[in-house]
Amino acid sequence: IVVVSVPVSHFFEWVGKIKVGTGGFIYLVDQHGQIVAHPTIDPQDDLVDLSSVPAVQQVLNGKSAVVQNYDAEDGVDRLEAFAPIKPYGWGAVLQEPTASAFAAQNETMRNFVRLELIVGVWNFFIVMTLLSIIHRLIQYVIVEKMPSATVKSIREKNRKK
């Protein structure tokens, strides 16, 4: 029998180095749902049992997923990703507020909408210019095709106004 002892502080340091957006973090739980490493919980403190947390329950059942949850305690909508660490029966859970998780996507969408507005306004002016040109061409063709007496009477009516 070979027993290997790894200080929990190594896991704590490893988890603390992972950057997960603004307000996000990752933590590890053991096979009982107790925290092994967490960026805000000291590993020397009492054990913290998270086995009642839905993401931890799922990861302990060997499932992995990405879900969106509302945390009523904090009032924050979070994106959670979890996956089992199979050789040990442990699990890794990542949490990040959805606002920061989707920040890049939201900025891309805002830029796309701005571009569409610019293109729409540009197209509007092009169409209006073309319609104006067509209107003048139609006027010119009508005036050319009309007998000169009719054109004179139209011009006289326009001058009187």
mmCIF file with all atom_site columns, C-alpha atoms in Angstrom:
data_model
loop_
_atom_site.group_PDB
_atom_site.id
_atom_site.type_symbol
_atom_site.label_atom_id
_atom_site.label_alt_id
_atom_site.label_comp_id
_atom_site.label_asym_id
_atom_site.label_entity_id
_atom_site.label_seq_id
_atom_site.pdbx_PDB_ins_code
_atom_site.Cartn_x
_atom_site.Cartn_y
_atom_site.Cartn_z
_atom_site.occupancy
_atom_site.B_iso_or_equiv
_atom_site.pdbx_formal_charge
_atom_site.auth_seq_id
_atom_site.auth_comp_id
_atom_site.auth_asym_id
_atom_site.auth_atom_id
_atom_site.pdbx_PDB_model_num
ATOM 1   C CA . ILE A 1 1   ? 0.000   0.000  0.000   1.00 0.00 ? 1   ILE A CA 1
ATOM 2   C CA . VAL A 1 2   ? 1.339   3.366  -1.016  1.00 0.00 ? 2   VAL A CA 1
ATOM 3   C CA . VAL A 1 3   ? 0.015   6.458  0.684   1.00 0.00 ? 3   VAL A CA 1
ATOM 4   C CA . VAL A 1 4   ? 0.664   9.877  -0.748  1.00 0.00 ? 4   VAL A CA 1
ATOM 5   C CA . SER A 1 5   ? -0.028  12.941 1.294   1.00 0.00 ? 5   SER A CA 1
ATOM 6   C CA . VAL A 1 6   ? -0.551  16.169 -0.592  1.00 0.00 ? 6   VAL A CA 1
ATOM 7   C CA . PRO A 1 7   ? -0.938  19.277 1.533   1.00 0.00 ? 7   PRO A CA 1
ATOM 8   C CA . VAL A 1 8   ? -4.292  20.950 0.965   1.00 0.00 ? 8   VAL A CA 1
ATOM 9   C CA . SER A 1 9   ? -2.455  24.255 0.656   1.00 0.00 ? 9   SER A CA 1
ATOM 10  C CA . HIS A 1 10  ? -1.176  23.103 -2.777  1.00 0.00 ? 10  HIS A CA 1
ATOM 11  C CA . PHE A 1 11  ? -4.754  22.802 -4.017  1.00 0.00 ? 11  PHE A CA 1
ATOM 12  C CA . PHE A 1 12  ? -5.594  26.150 -2.436  1.00 0.00 ? 12  PHE A CA 1
ATOM 13  C CA . GLU A 1 13  ? -2.680  27.828 -4.259  1.00 0.00 ? 13  GLU A CA 1
ATOM 14  C CA . TRP A 1 14  ? -3.591  26.149 -7.552  1.00 0.00 ? 14  TRP A CA 1
ATOM 15  C CA . VAL A 1 15  ? -7.267  27.205 -7.334  1.00 0.00 ? 15  VAL A CA 1
ATOM 16  C CA . GLY A 1 16  ? -6.291  30.731 -6.275  1.00 0.00 ? 16  GLY A CA 1
ATOM 17  C CA . LYS A 1 17  ? -4.185  31.194 -9.433  1.00 0.00 ? 17  LYS A CA 1
ATOM 18  C CA . ILE A 1 18  ? -7.041  30.436 -11.814 1.00 0.00 ? 18  ILE A CA 1
ATOM 19  C CA . LYS A 1 19  ? -8.591  33.672 -13.079 1.00 0.00 ? 19  LYS A CA 1
ATOM 20  C CA . VAL A 1 20  ? -12.297 33.393 -13.887 1.00 0.00 ? 20  VAL A CA 1
ATOM 21  C CA . GLY A 1 21  ? -13.479 36.819 -14.989 1.00 0.00 ? 21  GLY A CA 1
ATOM 22  C CA . THR A 1 22  ? -14.750 39.510 -12.668 1.00 0.00 ? 22  THR A CA 1
ATOM 23  C CA . GLY A 1 23  ? -16.214 38.013 -9.509  1.00 0.00 ? 23  GLY A CA 1
ATOM 24  C CA . GLY A 1 24  ? -15.698 34.433 -10.657 1.00 0.00 ? 24  GLY A CA 1
ATOM 25  C CA . PHE A 1 25  ? -13.844 31.629 -8.905  1.00 0.00 ? 25  PHE A CA 1
ATOM 26  C CA . ILE A 1 26  ? -13.294 27.885 -8.877  1.00 0.00 ? 26  ILE A CA 1
ATOM 27  C CA . TYR A 1 27  ? -13.384 25.513 -5.934  1.00 0.00 ? 27  TYR A CA 1
ATOM 28  C CA . LEU A 1 28  ? -12.791 21.820 -5.332  1.00 0.00 ? 28  LEU A CA 1
ATOM 29  C CA . VAL A 1 29  ? -14.874 19.468 -3.225  1.00 0.00 ? 29  VAL A CA 1
ATOM 30  C CA . ASP A 1 30  ? -14.040 15.986 -1.969  1.00 0.00 ? 30  ASP A CA 1
ATOM 31  C CA . GLN A 1 31  ? -16.156 12.853 -2.419  1.00 0.00 ? 31  GLN A CA 1
ATOM 32  C CA . HIS A 1 32  ? -18.372 13.952 0.508   1.00 0.00 ? 32  HIS A CA 1
ATOM 33  C CA . GLY A 1 33  ? -19.017 17.478 -0.790  1.00 0.00 ? 33  GLY A CA 1
ATOM 34  C CA . GLN A 1 34  ? -16.651 19.157 1.645   1.00 0.00 ? 34  GLN A CA 1
ATOM 35  C CA . ILE A 1 35  ? -14.416 21.953 0.398   1.00 0.00 ? 35  ILE A CA 1
ATOM 36  C CA . VAL A 1 36  ? -10.869 20.911 -0.455  1.00 0.00 ? 36  VAL A CA 1
ATOM 37  C CA . ALA A 1 37  ? -9.833  24.234 -1.954  1.00 0.00 ? 37  ALA A CA 1
ATOM 38  C CA . HIS A 1 38  ? -11.664 27.532 -2.223  1.00 0.00 ? 38  HIS A CA 1
ATOM 39  C CA . PRO A 1 39  ? -10.181 30.991 -2.939  1.00 0.00 ? 39  PRO A CA 1
ATOM 40  C CA . THR A 1 40  ? -12.008 32.687 -0.042  1.00 0.00 ? 40  THR A CA 1
ATOM 41  C CA . ILE A 1 41  ? -12.022 29.914 2.551   1.00 0.00 ? 41  ILE A CA 1
ATOM 42  C CA . ASP A 1 42  ? -8.922  29.114 4.575   1.00 0.00 ? 42  ASP A CA 1
ATOM 43  C CA . PRO A 1 43  ? -8.039  25.403 4.346   1.00 0.00 ? 43  PRO A CA 1
ATOM 44  C CA . GLN A 1 44  ? -7.030  25.435 8.014   1.00 0.00 ? 44  GLN A CA 1
ATOM 45  C CA . ASP A 1 45  ? -10.553 26.373 9.155   1.00 0.00 ? 45  ASP A CA 1
ATOM 46  C CA . ASP A 1 46  ? -13.315 23.883 9.946   1.00 0.00 ? 46  ASP A CA 1
ATOM 47  C CA . LEU A 1 47  ? -14.596 21.744 7.100   1.00 0.00 ? 47  LEU A CA 1
ATOM 48  C CA . VAL A 1 48  ? -17.320 23.365 5.025   1.00 0.00 ? 48  VAL A CA 1
ATOM 49  C CA . ASP A 1 49  ? -19.961 20.985 3.711   1.00 0.00 ? 49  ASP A CA 1
ATOM 50  C CA . LEU A 1 50  ? -21.426 21.965 0.353   1.00 0.00 ? 50  LEU A CA 1
ATOM 51  C CA . SER A 1 51  ? -23.129 18.653 -0.390  1.00 0.00 ? 51  SER A CA 1
ATOM 52  C CA . SER A 1 52  ? -26.519 20.387 -0.421  1.00 0.00 ? 52  SER A CA 1
ATOM 53  C CA . VAL A 1 53  ? -25.485 22.731 -3.266  1.00 0.00 ? 53  VAL A CA 1
ATOM 54  C CA . PRO A 1 54  ? -27.081 21.502 -6.534  1.00 0.00 ? 54  PRO A CA 1
ATOM 55  C CA . ALA A 1 55  ? -23.863 21.820 -8.571  1.00 0.00 ? 55  ALA A CA 1
ATOM 56  C CA . VAL A 1 56  ? -21.927 19.841 -5.971  1.00 0.00 ? 56  VAL A CA 1
ATOM 57  C CA . GLN A 1 57  ? -24.620 17.149 -5.874  1.00 0.00 ? 57  GLN A CA 1
ATOM 58  C CA . GLN A 1 58  ? -24.411 16.809 -9.653  1.00 0.00 ? 58  GLN A CA 1
ATOM 59  C CA . VAL A 1 59  ? -20.626 16.659 -9.748  1.00 0.00 ? 59  VAL A CA 1
ATOM 60  C CA . LEU A 1 60  ? -20.554 14.032 -6.979  1.00 0.00 ? 60  LEU A CA 1
ATOM 61  C CA . ASN A 1 61  ? -22.912 11.938 -9.114  1.00 0.00 ? 61  ASN A CA 1
ATOM 62  C CA . GLY A 1 62  ? -20.295 12.036 -11.882 1.00 0.00 ? 62  GLY A CA 1
ATOM 63  C CA . LYS A 1 63  ? -22.074 14.592 -14.035 1.00 0.00 ? 63  LYS A CA 1
ATOM 64  C CA . SER A 1 64  ? -20.601 17.629 -15.722 1.00 0.00 ? 64  SER A CA 1
ATOM 65  C CA . ALA A 1 65  ? -22.504 20.572 -17.165 1.00 0.00 ? 65  ALA A CA 1
ATOM 66  C CA . VAL A 1 66  ? -22.761 24.312 -17.492 1.00 0.00 ? 66  VAL A CA 1
ATOM 67  C CA . VAL A 1 67  ? -25.891 25.820 -15.933 1.00 0.00 ? 67  VAL A CA 1
ATOM 68  C CA . GLN A 1 68  ? -27.247 29.242 -15.144 1.00 0.00 ? 68  GLN A CA 1
ATOM 69  C CA . ASN A 1 69  ? -28.562 29.742 -11.614 1.00 0.00 ? 69  ASN A CA 1
ATOM 70  C CA . TYR A 1 70  ? -29.953 32.625 -9.636  1.00 0.00 ? 70  TYR A CA 1
ATOM 71  C CA . ASP A 1 71  ? -28.422 32.974 -6.183  1.00 0.00 ? 71  ASP A CA 1
ATOM 72  C CA . ALA A 1 72  ? -31.227 34.354 -4.013  1.00 0.00 ? 72  ALA A CA 1
ATOM 73  C CA . GLU A 1 73  ? -28.829 34.948 -1.133  1.00 0.00 ? 73  GLU A CA 1
ATOM 74  C CA . ASP A 1 74  ? -26.580 37.296 -3.137  1.00 0.00 ? 74  ASP A CA 1
ATOM 75  C CA . GLY A 1 75  ? -29.216 38.361 -5.663  1.00 0.00 ? 75  GLY A CA 1
ATOM 76  C CA . VAL A 1 76  ? -26.809 37.499 -8.471  1.00 0.00 ? 76  VAL A CA 1
ATOM 77  C CA . ASP A 1 77  ? -27.417 35.455 -11.595 1.00 0.00 ? 77  ASP A CA 1
ATOM 78  C CA . ARG A 1 78  ? -24.469 33.059 -11.973 1.00 0.00 ? 78  ARG A CA 1
ATOM 79  C CA . LEU A 1 79  ? -23.057 30.760 -14.567 1.00 0.00 ? 79  LEU A CA 1
ATOM 80  C CA . GLU A 1 80  ? -21.802 27.509 -13.043 1.00 0.00 ? 80  GLU A CA 1
ATOM 81  C CA . ALA A 1 81  ? -19.686 24.851 -14.684 1.00 0.00 ? 81  ALA A CA 1
ATOM 82  C CA . PHE A 1 82  ? -18.821 21.639 -12.904 1.00 0.00 ? 82  PHE A CA 1
ATOM 83  C CA . ALA A 1 83  ? -16.979 18.435 -13.664 1.00 0.00 ? 83  ALA A CA 1
ATOM 84  C CA . PRO A 1 84  ? -15.908 15.413 -11.662 1.00 0.00 ? 84  PRO A CA 1
ATOM 85  C CA . ILE A 1 85  ? -12.277 14.628 -10.953 1.00 0.00 ? 85  ILE A CA 1
ATOM 86  C CA . LYS A 1 86  ? -12.764 10.919 -11.560 1.00 0.00 ? 86  LYS A CA 1
ATOM 87  C CA . PRO A 1 87  ? -9.665  9.300  -10.084 1.00 0.00 ? 87  PRO A CA 1
ATOM 88  C CA . TYR A 1 88  ? -10.392 10.799 -6.663  1.00 0.00 ? 88  TYR A CA 1
ATOM 89  C CA . GLY A 1 89  ? -14.185 11.102 -6.657  1.00 0.00 ? 89  GLY A CA 1
ATOM 90  C CA . TRP A 1 90  ? -13.750 14.832 -6.191  1.00 0.00 ? 90  TRP A CA 1
ATOM 91  C CA . GLY A 1 91  ? -15.320 17.628 -8.176  1.00 0.00 ? 91  GLY A CA 1
ATOM 92  C CA . ALA A 1 92  ? -14.415 21.035 -9.551  1.00 0.00 ? 92  ALA A CA 1
ATOM 93  C CA . VAL A 1 93  ? -17.017 23.806 -9.618  1.00 0.00 ? 93  VAL A CA 1
ATOM 94  C CA . LEU A 1 94  ? -16.566 27.121 -11.384 1.00 0.00 ? 94  LEU A CA 1
ATOM 95  C CA . GLN A 1 95  ? -18.852 30.080 -10.687 1.00 0.00 ? 95  GLN A CA 1
ATOM 96  C CA . GLU A 1 96  ? -19.009 33.433 -12.421 1.00 0.00 ? 96  GLU A CA 1
ATOM 97  C CA . PRO A 1 97  ? -21.667 36.145 -12.548 1.00 0.00 ? 97  PRO A CA 1
ATOM 98  C CA . THR A 1 98  ? -23.436 35.964 -15.910 1.00 0.00 ? 98  THR A CA 1
ATOM 99  C CA . ALA A 1 99  ? -22.830 39.689 -16.423 1.00 0.00 ? 99  ALA A CA 1
ATOM 100 C CA . SER A 1 100 ? -19.073 39.164 -16.605 1.00 0.00 ? 100 SER A CA 1
ATOM 101 C CA . ALA A 1 101 ? -19.316 35.735 -18.261 1.00 0.00 ? 101 ALA A CA 1
ATOM 102 C CA . PHE A 1 102 ? -21.234 37.182 -21.205 1.00 0.00 ? 102 PHE A CA 1
ATOM 103 C CA . ALA A 1 103 ? -19.592 40.629 -21.232 1.00 0.00 ? 103 ALA A CA 1
ATOM 104 C CA . ALA A 1 104 ? -17.580 40.005 -24.418 1.00 0.00 ? 104 ALA A CA 1
ATOM 105 C CA . GLN A 1 105 ? -20.586 38.519 -26.210 1.00 0.00 ? 105 GLN A CA 1
ATOM 106 C CA . ASN A 1 106 ? -22.803 41.443 -25.163 1.00 0.00 ? 106 ASN A CA 1
ATOM 107 C CA . GLU A 1 107 ? -20.224 43.982 -26.375 1.00 0.00 ? 107 GLU A CA 1
ATOM 108 C CA . THR A 1 108 ? -20.013 42.190 -29.728 1.00 0.00 ? 108 THR A CA 1
ATOM 109 C CA . MET A 1 109 ? -23.798 42.316 -30.060 1.00 0.00 ? 109 MET A CA 1
ATOM 110 C CA . ARG A 1 110 ? -23.865 46.041 -29.202 1.00 0.00 ? 110 ARG A CA 1
ATOM 111 C CA . ASN A 1 111 ? -21.212 46.701 -31.866 1.00 0.00 ? 111 ASN A CA 1
ATOM 112 C CA . PHE A 1 112 ? -23.194 44.665 -34.384 1.00 0.00 ? 112 PHE A CA 1
ATOM 113 C CA . VAL A 1 113 ? -26.361 46.660 -33.661 1.00 0.00 ? 113 VAL A CA 1
ATOM 114 C CA . ARG A 1 114 ? -24.429 49.938 -34.044 1.00 0.00 ? 114 ARG A CA 1
ATOM 115 C CA . LEU A 1 115 ? -23.064 48.784 -37.388 1.00 0.00 ? 115 LEU A CA 1
ATOM 116 C CA . GLU A 1 116 ? -26.540 47.742 -38.552 1.00 0.00 ? 116 GLU A CA 1
ATOM 117 C CA . LEU A 1 117 ? -27.904 51.178 -37.606 1.00 0.00 ? 117 LEU A CA 1
ATOM 118 C CA . ILE A 1 118 ? -25.149 52.939 -39.542 1.00 0.00 ? 118 ILE A CA 1
ATOM 119 C CA . VAL A 1 119 ? -25.756 50.735 -42.593 1.00 0.00 ? 119 VAL A CA 1
ATOM 120 C CA . GLY A 1 120 ? -29.518 51.308 -42.298 1.00 0.00 ? 120 GLY A CA 1
ATOM 121 C CA . VAL A 1 121 ? -29.143 55.102 -42.179 1.00 0.00 ? 121 VAL A CA 1
ATOM 122 C CA . TRP A 1 122 ? -26.691 54.975 -45.098 1.00 0.00 ? 122 TRP A CA 1
ATOM 123 C CA . ASN A 1 123 ? -29.137 52.858 -47.129 1.00 0.00 ? 123 ASN A CA 1
ATOM 124 C CA . PHE A 1 124 ? -31.963 55.274 -46.317 1.00 0.00 ? 124 PHE A CA 1
ATOM 125 C CA . PHE A 1 125 ? -29.990 58.210 -47.731 1.00 0.00 ? 125 PHE A CA 1
ATOM 126 C CA . ILE A 1 126 ? -29.008 56.212 -50.836 1.00 0.00 ? 126 ILE A CA 1
ATOM 127 C CA . VAL A 1 127 ? -32.653 55.263 -51.480 1.00 0.00 ? 127 VAL A CA 1
ATOM 128 C CA . MET A 1 128 ? -33.835 58.844 -50.936 1.00 0.00 ? 128 MET A CA 1
ATOM 129 C CA . THR A 1 129 ? -31.183 60.159 -53.348 1.00 0.00 ? 129 THR A CA 1
ATOM 130 C CA . LEU A 1 130 ? -32.121 57.586 -55.975 1.00 0.00 ? 130 LEU A CA 1
ATOM 131 C CA . LEU A 1 131 ? -35.818 58.390 -55.606 1.00 0.00 ? 131 LEU A CA 1
ATOM 132 C CA . SER A 1 132 ? -35.062 62.091 -56.011 1.00 0.00 ? 132 SER A CA 1
ATOM 133 C CA . ILE A 1 133 ? -33.073 61.402 -59.180 1.00 0.00 ? 133 ILE A CA 1
ATOM 134 C CA . ILE A 1 134 ? -35.829 59.174 -60.548 1.00 0.00 ? 134 ILE A CA 1
ATOM 135 C CA . HIS A 1 135 ? -38.438 61.833 -59.739 1.00 0.00 ? 135 HIS A CA 1
ATOM 136 C CA . ARG A 1 136 ? -36.465 64.474 -61.634 1.00 0.00 ? 136 ARG A CA 1
ATOM 137 C CA . LEU A 1 137 ? -35.945 62.144 -64.578 1.00 0.00 ? 137 LEU A CA 1
ATOM 138 C CA . ILE A 1 138 ? -39.668 61.418 -64.729 1.00 0.00 ? 138 ILE A CA 1
ATOM 139 C CA . GLN A 1 139 ? -40.419 65.156 -64.614 1.00 0.00 ? 139 GLN A CA 1
ATOM 140 C CA . TYR A 1 140 ? -37.919 65.763 -67.387 1.00 0.00 ? 140 TYR A CA 1
ATOM 141 C CA . VAL A 1 141 ? -39.360 62.976 -69.573 1.00 0.00 ? 141 VAL A CA 1
ATOM 142 C CA . ILE A 1 142 ? -42.926 64.195 -69.015 1.00 0.00 ? 142 ILE A CA 1
ATOM 143 C CA . VAL A 1 143 ? -41.978 67.778 -69.873 1.00 0.00 ? 143 VAL A CA 1
ATOM 144 C CA . GLU A 1 144 ? -40.132 66.648 -73.029 1.00 0.00 ? 144 GLU A CA 1
ATOM 145 C CA . LYS A 1 145 ? -43.046 64.519 -74.224 1.00 0.00 ? 145 LYS A CA 1
ATOM 146 C CA . MET A 1 146 ? -45.766 67.091 -73.555 1.00 0.00 ? 146 MET A CA 1
ATOM 147 C CA . PRO A 1 147 ? -46.749 69.571 -76.195 1.00 0.00 ? 147 PRO A CA 1
ATOM 148 C CA . SER A 1 148 ? -45.160 72.962 -75.610 1.00 0.00 ? 148 SER A CA 1
ATOM 149 C CA . ALA A 1 149 ? -48.542 74.668 -75.053 1.00 0.00 ? 149 ALA A CA 1
ATOM 150 C CA . THR A 1 150 ? -49.286 72.355 -72.099 1.00 0.00 ? 150 THR A CA 1
ATOM 151 C CA . VAL A 1 151 ? -45.845 72.955 -70.624 1.00 0.00 ? 151 VAL A CA 1
ATOM 152 C CA . LYS A 1 152 ? -46.344 76.743 -70.879 1.00 0.00 ? 152 LYS A CA 1
ATOM 153 C CA . SER A 1 153 ? -49.674 76.549 -69.053 1.00 0.00 ? 153 SER A CA 1
ATOM 154 C CA . ILE A 1 154 ? -48.128 74.418 -66.266 1.00 0.00 ? 154 ILE A CA 1
ATOM 155 C CA . ARG A 1 155 ? -45.263 76.892 -65.886 1.00 0.00 ? 155 ARG A CA 1
ATOM 156 C CA . GLU A 1 156 ? -47.695 79.816 -65.712 1.00 0.00 ? 156 GLU A CA 1
ATOM 157 C CA . LYS A 1 157 ? -49.739 78.068 -62.998 1.00 0.00 ? 157 LYS A CA 1
ATOM 158 C CA . ASN A 1 158 ? -46.596 77.434 -60.972 1.00 0.00 ? 158 ASN A CA 1
ATOM 159 C CA . ARG A 1 159 ? -45.510 81.088 -61.249 1.00 0.00 ? 159 ARG A CA 1
ATOM 160 C CA . LYS A 1 160 ? -48.882 82.343 -60.006 1.00 0.00 ? 160 LYS A CA 1
ATOM 161 C CA . LYS A 1 161 ? -48.571 80.276 -56.829 1.00 0.00 ? 161 LYS A CA 1
#
